[in-house]
Amino acid sequence: MLLGVLGRLPLALARAVLAALRGRLSALCWELTPLVLPLFSWRRRSGCSPDTPAALREDKDETVPTPTSVNYHFTRQCNYKCGFCFHTAKTSFVLPLEEAKRGLAMLKEAGMEKINFSGGEPFLQDRGEFVGQLVQFCKKELKLPSVSIVSNGSLIRERWFKKYGEYLDILAISCDSFNEEVNVLIGRGQGKKNHVENLHKLRQWCRDYAVAFKINSVINRFNVEEDMNEQIKALNPVRWKVFQCLIIEGENSGEDALREADKFVISDEDFEQFLERHKDVPCLVPESNQKMRDSYLILDEYMRFLNCRNGRKEPSKSILDIGVEAAIKFSGFDEKMFLKRGGKYVWSKADMILDW
């Protein structure tokens, strides 16, 4: 009967009704969690069923990590087609705003200090209003020390900075090359728009609106020989995060993948040579495949932690359904590697000494 009623409603309204119902059910499940967890605990002691969800299996010897820094990929949709992308447009789902806020509040309660919004491209959803409202909520309501965004920068407008810039600590822009032809080969080309010219415009807006500016670069077969010293020093980001191109089964490799990143992969030796060439850049933060794979807490569009330990992304249950503590046990997060790679740093702009 419910499906029949929904079938007669406009699509947008039907989605809103379903989202509201899901929220009510999630809240009910959360209230019942204290009753459910002891049951699974009892089953474990008497021979836990193999069908028991991994995230709900109790292990008294297991240390539950704190979600100090979380990367929330709230959308998979993107306007670029980077060939090595490891979080591809497999769905078009985005949580309703209030559900996303509820999940972020749960993470704050569990110990989150930094949230990074990513995608896909975060500024695609509602022309940046969705991520803007989340940024404002996290800084103004949750009072998180650090709120950041990773974006390709192509859809950001100055009016966004005017409205939300005060709530954003760090804006990271993806730039893999200062040669526009290489950007096109990689998949960052977009018609007549120049990715590098746009990068400089965004750098100036970050100065104008007191947002710390960061650059992310993925080093691959098409840019590994490039010398970026002069350009990076001129832009003077607070951090230049340099990633080695990473293969994730099901995302950029394999039969069910939307990308084929094999042609972009470089050796460890090639990556080290690139780092050696740029060793005098003071803001350089290198991340090899080994450092990347298990040292990030990644939430997908359903607010599920993604475990990458087996070379592909295996999701937990959503934190909205089973809570943060139960879900994070399935994340595969290596807290020691997170600290070793410098995952915790001065990430609040209030604590930075910057020449805006």
Coordinates of C-alpha atoms in Angstrom, one line a residue:
M1 CA 0.0 0.0 0.0
L2 CA 2.8 2.4 0.9
L3 CA 4.6 1.7 -2.4
G4 CA 1.3 2.4 -4.3
V5 CA 1.0 5.8 -2.5
L6 CA 4.6 6.7 -3.2
G7 CA 4.2 5.7 -6.8
R8 CA 1.6 8.5 -7.3
L9 CA 3.8 11.2 -5.7
P10 CA 6.3 13.3 -7.6
L11 CA 9.8 11.8 -7.5
A12 CA 11.3 14.5 -5.3
L13 CA 8.5 14.3 -2.8
A14 CA 8.6 10.5 -2.7
R15 CA 12.3 10.7 -2.0
A16 CA 11.7 13.1 0.9
V17 CA 9.1 10.8 2.4
L18 CA 11.4 7.8 2.2
A19 CA 14.2 9.8 3.7
A20 CA 12.0 10.8 6.6
L21 CA 10.8 7.2 7.2
R22 CA 14.4 6.0 7.1
G23 CA 15.4 8.6 9.7
R24 CA 12.6 7.4 12.0
L25 CA 13.6 3.7 11.5
S26 CA 17.3 4.6 12.1
A27 CA 16.5 6.3 15.3
L28 CA 14.4 3.3 16.5
C29 CA 17.3 0.9 15.7
W30 CA 19.7 3.1 17.6
E31 CA 17.4 3.0 20.7
L32 CA 17.2 -0.8 20.5
T33 CA 21.0 -1.2 20.1
P34 CA 21.6 -1.9 23.8
L35 CA 19.2 -4.8 23.5
V36 CA 20.7 -6.1 20.3
L37 CA 24.4 -6.0 21.2
P38 CA 24.2 -8.3 24.3
L39 CA 22.4 -10.9 22.1
F40 CA 25.4 -11.0 19.7
S41 CA 27.8 -11.0 22.6
W42 CA 26.0 -14.1 24.0
R43 CA 26.1 -15.8 20.6
R44 CA 29.8 -15.2 20.3
R45 CA 30.5 -16.9 23.7
S46 CA 28.4 -19.9 22.7
G47 CA 29.7 -20.1 19.1
C48 CA 29.1 -17.0 17.1
S49 CA 27.2 -17.5 13.9
P50 CA 29.2 -16.8 10.7
D51 CA 26.2 -14.7 9.6
T52 CA 26.7 -12.2 12.4
P53 CA 27.7 -8.8 10.9
A54 CA 31.4 -8.2 11.4
A55 CA 30.7 -4.8 12.8
L56 CA 28.6 -6.3 15.6
R57 CA 30.9 -9.0 16.7
E58 CA 32.2 -8.2 20.1
D59 CA 35.8 -8.6 20.9
K60 CA 36.9 -7.6 24.4
D61 CA 40.5 -7.5 23.3
E62 CA 39.9 -5.2 20.4
T63 CA 40.8 -1.5 20.9
V64 CA 38.2 0.7 19.3
P65 CA 39.9 3.6 17.4
T66 CA 38.9 7.2 18.0
P67 CA 37.6 8.9 14.8
T68 CA 39.8 11.9 15.4
S69 CA 39.9 12.8 11.7
V70 CA 37.2 11.6 9.3
N71 CA 36.9 11.9 5.5
Y72 CA 33.2 12.0 4.5
H73 CA 32.7 11.3 0.8
F74 CA 29.1 12.4 0.7
T75 CA 28.8 12.2 -3.1
R76 CA 30.4 10.1 -5.8
Q77 CA 29.3 12.3 -8.6
C78 CA 32.0 14.4 -10.3
N79 CA 32.3 16.7 -13.4
Y80 CA 35.9 15.5 -14.1
K81 CA 37.0 12.0 -15.3
C82 CA 40.4 11.5 -13.7
G83 CA 41.6 8.1 -15.0
F84 CA 43.1 7.0 -11.6
C85 CA 40.1 8.1 -9.4
F86 CA 39.6 5.7 -6.5
H87 CA 36.2 6.9 -5.4
T88 CA 34.1 6.7 -8.6
A89 CA 30.5 7.6 -9.5
K90 CA 29.0 4.2 -8.7
T91 CA 25.9 5.8 -7.2
S92 CA 24.1 9.1 -7.3
F93 CA 22.9 8.9 -3.7
V94 CA 23.3 11.8 -1.3
L95 CA 21.9 11.7 2.3
P96 CA 19.3 14.3 3.2
L97 CA 21.0 17.2 4.9
E98 CA 19.5 16.6 8.3
E99 CA 20.5 12.9 8.2
A100 CA 24.1 14.0 7.3
K101 CA 24.1 16.4 10.2
R102 CA 22.9 13.7 12.6
G103 CA 25.7 11.5 11.6
L104 CA 28.3 14.3 12.0
A105 CA 27.0 15.0 15.5
M106 CA 27.4 11.3 16.3
L107 CA 31.0 11.4 15.1
K108 CA 31.7 14.5 17.2
E109 CA 30.3 12.7 20.3
A110 CA 32.7 9.8 19.5
G111 CA 35.7 12.1 19.5
M112 CA 36.0 13.6 16.0
E113 CA 38.1 16.8 15.9
K114 CA 38.5 17.2 12.1
I115 CA 36.1 16.6 9.2
N116 CA 37.1 16.6 5.6
F117 CA 34.4 16.8 3.0
S118 CA 35.2 15.1 -0.3
G119 CA 33.6 13.3 -3.2
G120 CA 33.2 13.0 -6.1
E121 CA 33.1 16.7 -6.4
P122 CA 31.6 18.3 -3.2
F123 CA 30.5 21.5 -5.0
L124 CA 28.2 19.6 -7.5
Q125 CA 25.5 19.1 -4.9
D126 CA 23.1 22.1 -4.9
R127 CA 25.9 24.3 -6.4
G128 CA 27.9 24.1 -3.2
E129 CA 25.1 24.9 -0.8
F130 CA 25.0 21.4 0.6
V131 CA 28.6 21.3 1.5
G132 CA 28.4 24.9 2.7
Q133 CA 25.7 24.1 5.1
L134 CA 27.6 21.1 6.4
V135 CA 30.7 23.3 6.9
Q136 CA 28.8 25.9 8.8
F137 CA 27.1 23.2 11.0
C138 CA 30.4 21.6 11.9
K139 CA 32.1 24.8 12.8
K140 CA 29.2 26.8 14.3
E141 CA 27.1 24.1 16.0
L142 CA 29.6 21.2 16.6
K143 CA 32.5 23.6 17.1
L144 CA 35.0 21.3 15.5
P145 CA 38.6 22.5 15.6
S146 CA 39.1 21.8 11.9
V147 CA 36.7 21.7 8.9
S148 CA 38.2 21.1 5.4
I149 CA 37.1 20.4 1.8
V150 CA 38.9 18.6 -1.1
S151 CA 37.7 19.8 -4.5
N152 CA 38.8 20.0 -8.1
G153 CA 38.0 23.7 -7.8
S154 CA 36.1 24.1 -11.1
L155 CA 32.7 24.9 -9.6
I156 CA 33.7 27.2 -6.7
R157 CA 32.6 30.8 -6.9
E158 CA 33.6 33.8 -4.9
R159 CA 30.0 34.1 -3.5
W160 CA 30.6 30.8 -1.7
F161 CA 33.6 32.2 0.1
K162 CA 31.5 35.3 1.1
K163 CA 28.8 33.1 2.6
Y164 CA 30.8 30.2 4.1
G165 CA 34.5 31.1 4.1
E166 CA 34.6 32.0 7.8
Y167 CA 33.6 28.5 8.8
L168 CA 36.2 26.7 6.6
D169 CA 39.7 26.1 7.9
I170 CA 41.3 24.5 4.8
L171 CA 40.5 24.2 1.2
A172 CA 42.5 21.6 -0.7
I173 CA 42.5 21.8 -4.5
S174 CA 43.5 18.8 -6.6
C175 CA 46.2 19.7 -9.1
D176 CA 48.3 17.0 -10.7
S177 CA 50.2 19.1 -13.3
F178 CA 51.0 22.7 -14.2
N179 CA 50.9 21.6 -17.9
E180 CA 47.3 21.9 -19.2
E181 CA 47.9 19.2 -21.8
V182 CA 48.9 16.8 -19.1
N183 CA 45.8 17.7 -17.1
V184 CA 43.7 16.8 -20.2
L185 CA 45.5 13.5 -20.5
I186 CA 44.8 12.7 -16.8
G187 CA 41.1 13.7 -17.1
R188 CA 41.1 17.1 -15.4
G189 CA 40.4 19.0 -18.6
Q190 CA 37.0 20.7 -18.9
G191 CA 36.4 22.3 -22.2
K192 CA 37.8 25.8 -22.5
K193 CA 38.4 26.2 -18.7
N194 CA 42.0 26.2 -17.7
H195 CA 42.6 24.2 -14.5
V196 CA 45.9 26.0 -13.7
E197 CA 44.5 29.5 -14.1
N198 CA 41.6 28.6 -11.9
L199 CA 44.0 27.3 -9.3
H200 CA 45.6 30.7 -9.0
K201 CA 42.2 32.4 -8.7
L202 CA 41.2 30.1 -5.9
R203 CA 44.5 30.8 -4.1
Q204 CA 43.7 34.5 -4.1
W205 CA 40.2 34.0 -2.8
C206 CA 41.6 31.9 0.0
R207 CA 43.9 34.9 0.9
D208 CA 41.0 37.3 0.7
Y209 CA 38.6 35.2 2.9
A210 CA 41.2 33.8 5.4
V211 CA 41.0 30.1 4.4
A212 CA 44.2 28.0 4.5
F213 CA 45.1 26.8 1.0
K214 CA 46.3 23.3 0.3
I215 CA 47.2 21.4 -2.9
N216 CA 46.8 17.7 -3.5
S217 CA 48.7 16.0 -6.3
V218 CA 48.5 12.4 -7.5
I219 CA 51.8 11.3 -9.0
N220 CA 51.3 9.0 -12.0
R221 CA 52.9 8.0 -15.3
F222 CA 51.9 11.3 -17.0
N223 CA 53.4 13.7 -14.4
V224 CA 56.2 11.8 -12.7
E225 CA 58.9 13.5 -14.6
E226 CA 57.5 17.0 -14.0
D227 CA 59.4 19.6 -12.0
M228 CA 56.8 21.5 -9.9
N229 CA 59.2 23.3 -7.6
E230 CA 58.7 26.8 -8.9
Q231 CA 54.9 26.7 -9.2
I232 CA 54.4 25.2 -5.8
K233 CA 56.7 27.7 -4.1
A234 CA 54.9 30.6 -5.8
L235 CA 51.4 29.4 -4.7
N236 CA 52.8 28.8 -1.2
P237 CA 50.2 26.3 0.2
V238 CA 50.1 25.4 3.8
R239 CA 50.5 21.7 2.7
W240 CA 51.3 20.1 -0.6
K241 CA 50.0 16.5 -0.2
V242 CA 51.7 14.3 -2.8
F243 CA 50.1 10.8 -3.3
Q244 CA 51.4 7.8 -5.2
C245 CA 48.8 6.6 -7.6
L246 CA 46.8 3.9 -5.8
I247 CA 45.0 0.9 -7.2
I248 CA 41.6 0.0 -5.5
E249 CA 39.9 -3.1 -6.8
G250 CA 36.3 -2.3 -7.9
E251 CA 37.0 1.4 -8.2
N252 CA 39.8 1.9 -10.7
S253 CA 40.8 -1.7 -11.4
G254 CA 38.9 -4.9 -12.2
E255 CA 35.8 -5.9 -14.1
D256 CA 33.3 -3.9 -12.1
A257 CA 35.5 -0.7 -12.0
L258 CA 34.5 2.5 -13.7
R259 CA 38.2 3.5 -14.2
E260 CA 41.3 1.7 -15.5
A261 CA 44.2 3.1 -13.5
D262 CA 46.8 0.5 -14.5
K263 CA 48.2 2.8 -17.2
F264 CA 48.8 5.5 -14.5
V265 CA 50.6 3.4 -12.0
I266 CA 54.3 4.2 -11.2
S267 CA 56.9 2.2 -9.2
D268 CA 58.0 3.0 -5.7
E269 CA 61.3 4.0 -7.2
D270 CA 59.7 6.5 -9.6
F271 CA 57.7 8.0 -6.7
E272 CA 60.9 8.3 -4.6
Q273 CA 62.7 10.1 -7.5
F274 CA 59.8 12.6 -7.7
L275 CA 60.1 13.3 -4.0
E276 CA 63.8 13.7 -4.2
R277 CA 63.4 16.3 -7.0
H278 CA 61.0 18.3 -4.7
K279 CA 62.7 17.7 -1.3
D280 CA 63.4 21.5 -0.9
V281 CA 59.7 22.4 -1.0
P282 CA 59.0 23.0 2.8
C283 CA 55.3 22.2 2.6
L284 CA 55.7 18.8 0.9
V285 CA 53.8 15.9 2.6
P286 CA 54.5 12.7 0.7
E287 CA 52.2 9.6 1.0
S288 CA 53.2 6.3 -0.6
N289 CA 50.7 3.5 -1.2
Q290 CA 51.7 1.9 2.1
K291 CA 51.0 5.0 4.1
M292 CA 47.7 5.7 2.4
R293 CA 45.9 2.4 2.4
D294 CA 44.9 1.9 6.0
S295 CA 45.6 5.3 7.6
Y296 CA 42.4 7.1 6.6
L297 CA 38.9 6.9 8.1
I298 CA 36.7 7.0 5.1
L299 CA 32.9 7.4 5.2
D300 CA 30.9 6.8 2.0
E301 CA 27.7 8.4 0.9
Y302 CA 25.7 6.2 3.2
M303 CA 28.0 7.0 6.2
R304 CA 29.5 3.6 6.1
F305 CA 33.2 3.2 7.0
L306 CA 35.2 1.7 4.1
N307 CA 37.8 -0.9 4.9
C308 CA 40.6 -0.9 2.2
R309 CA 42.9 -3.5 3.8
N310 CA 42.2 -6.1 1.1
G311 CA 42.8 -3.8 -1.8
R312 CA 39.2 -2.9 -2.3
K313 CA 36.5 -0.9 -0.3
E314 CA 34.5 -3.1 1.9
P315 CA 31.7 -1.2 3.7
S316 CA 30.6 -1.5 7.3
K317 CA 27.0 -0.9 8.4
S318 CA 26.1 2.8 8.4
I319 CA 26.8 4.7 11.6
L320 CA 23.3 6.0 11.4
D321 CA 22.0 2.4 11.9
I322 CA 24.5 0.9 14.4
G323 CA 26.4 3.8 15.9
V324 CA 30.0 4.9 15.5
E325 CA 31.6 2.5 17.9
A326 CA 30.2 -0.6 16.2
A327 CA 30.8 0.6 12.7
I328 CA 34.4 1.8 13.2
K329 CA 35.5 -1.7 14.3
F330 CA 35.1 -2.7 10.7
S331 CA 37.0 0.2 9.2
G332 CA 40.4 -1.4 9.1
F333 CA 41.8 1.9 10.4
D334 CA 45.5 1.8 11.4
E335 CA 45.7 4.5 14.0
K336 CA 49.5 4.1 14.4
M337 CA 50.0 4.6 10.7
F338 CA 47.7 7.7 10.8
L339 CA 50.0 9.3 13.4
K340 CA 53.2 8.1 11.6
R341 CA 52.2 9.7 8.3
G342 CA 51.6 13.0 10.1
G343 CA 47.8 12.7 10.0
K344 CA 47.5 15.0 13.0
Y345 CA 48.9 18.4 12.5
V346 CA 48.1 22.1 13.0
W347 CA 44.7 21.9 11.2
S348 CA 42.8 24.8 12.7
K349 CA 43.3 28.1 10.9
A350 CA 43.0 29.9 14.3
D351 CA 46.3 28.2 15.3
M352 CA 48.1 28.9 12.0
I353 CA 50.5 31.7 11.4
L354 CA 49.7 32.6 7.8
D355 CA 50.3 35.5 5.4
W356 CA 46.8 35.7 4.1

